[in-house]
């Protein structure tokens, strides 16, 4: 049985094309402030983007950077 992805993994409409860029920038930079610079935005905007992405995915991002560094290392 084929189910559309939206049925299996409901994602909120708050996620825009710009916001998914925030997570990889944050993970690469290590801090919100350093992630803001290459994105050409403020640390507040990065924080809001991460929060919005977390709410839109309905999945907490807290600890993701730590987990990824352990997994990669």
C-alpha positions as a printed Julia matrix, in Angstrom:
73×3 Matrix{Float64}:
  0.0    0.0    0.0
  1.43   3.37  -1.03
  0.92   6.27   1.34
  2.0    9.8    0.5
  4.83  11.09   2.66
  2.54  13.78   4.08
  0.31  11.05   5.5
  3.16   9.12   7.04
  5.19  12.06   8.32
  2.99  15.1    8.81
  5.12  18.21   8.5
  3.89  21.63   9.46
  3.53  24.32   6.81
  5.87  26.57   8.86
  8.85  24.95   7.17
  9.99  27.1    4.29
 12.81  26.77   1.79
 15.0   29.06   3.9
 14.55  27.39   7.27
 15.97  23.95   6.44
 19.28  25.7    5.64
 19.55  26.8    9.25
 20.09  23.33  10.71
 23.1   22.31   8.58
 24.62  25.78   9.05
 24.21  25.46  12.81
 25.62  21.94  12.91
 28.63  22.97  10.83
 29.31  26.23  12.69
 28.75  24.84  16.17
 27.0   27.93  17.54
 23.98  29.98  16.6
 26.07  33.14  16.29
 28.6   31.54  13.93
 25.81  29.96  11.87
 24.21  33.36  11.32
 27.16  34.87   9.46
 27.27  32.62   6.35
 23.49  32.73   6.18
 23.61  36.53   6.14
 21.22  36.82   9.05
 21.19  37.44  12.79
 21.64  34.97  15.62
 18.05  35.7   16.64
 16.84  34.69  13.17
 18.84  31.46  13.32
 17.39  30.69  16.75
 13.87  31.37  15.49
 14.52  29.23  12.43
 15.74  26.32  14.54
 12.77  26.66  16.88
 10.35  26.85  13.97
 11.94  23.83  12.3
 11.71  21.89  15.56
  8.03  22.78  15.92
  7.3   22.08  12.26
  8.91  18.66  12.37
  7.37  17.99  15.76
 10.72  16.63  16.82
 13.1   18.16  19.37
 16.49  19.09  17.99
 18.01  19.44  21.45
 21.18  17.42  21.68
 21.36  16.68  17.95
 24.78  18.27  17.54
 26.15  16.25  20.46
 24.68  13.03  19.09
 26.07  13.65  15.61
 29.55  14.41  16.93
 29.56  11.15  18.92
 28.26   9.19  15.93
 30.84  10.7   13.54
 33.71  10.39  16.01
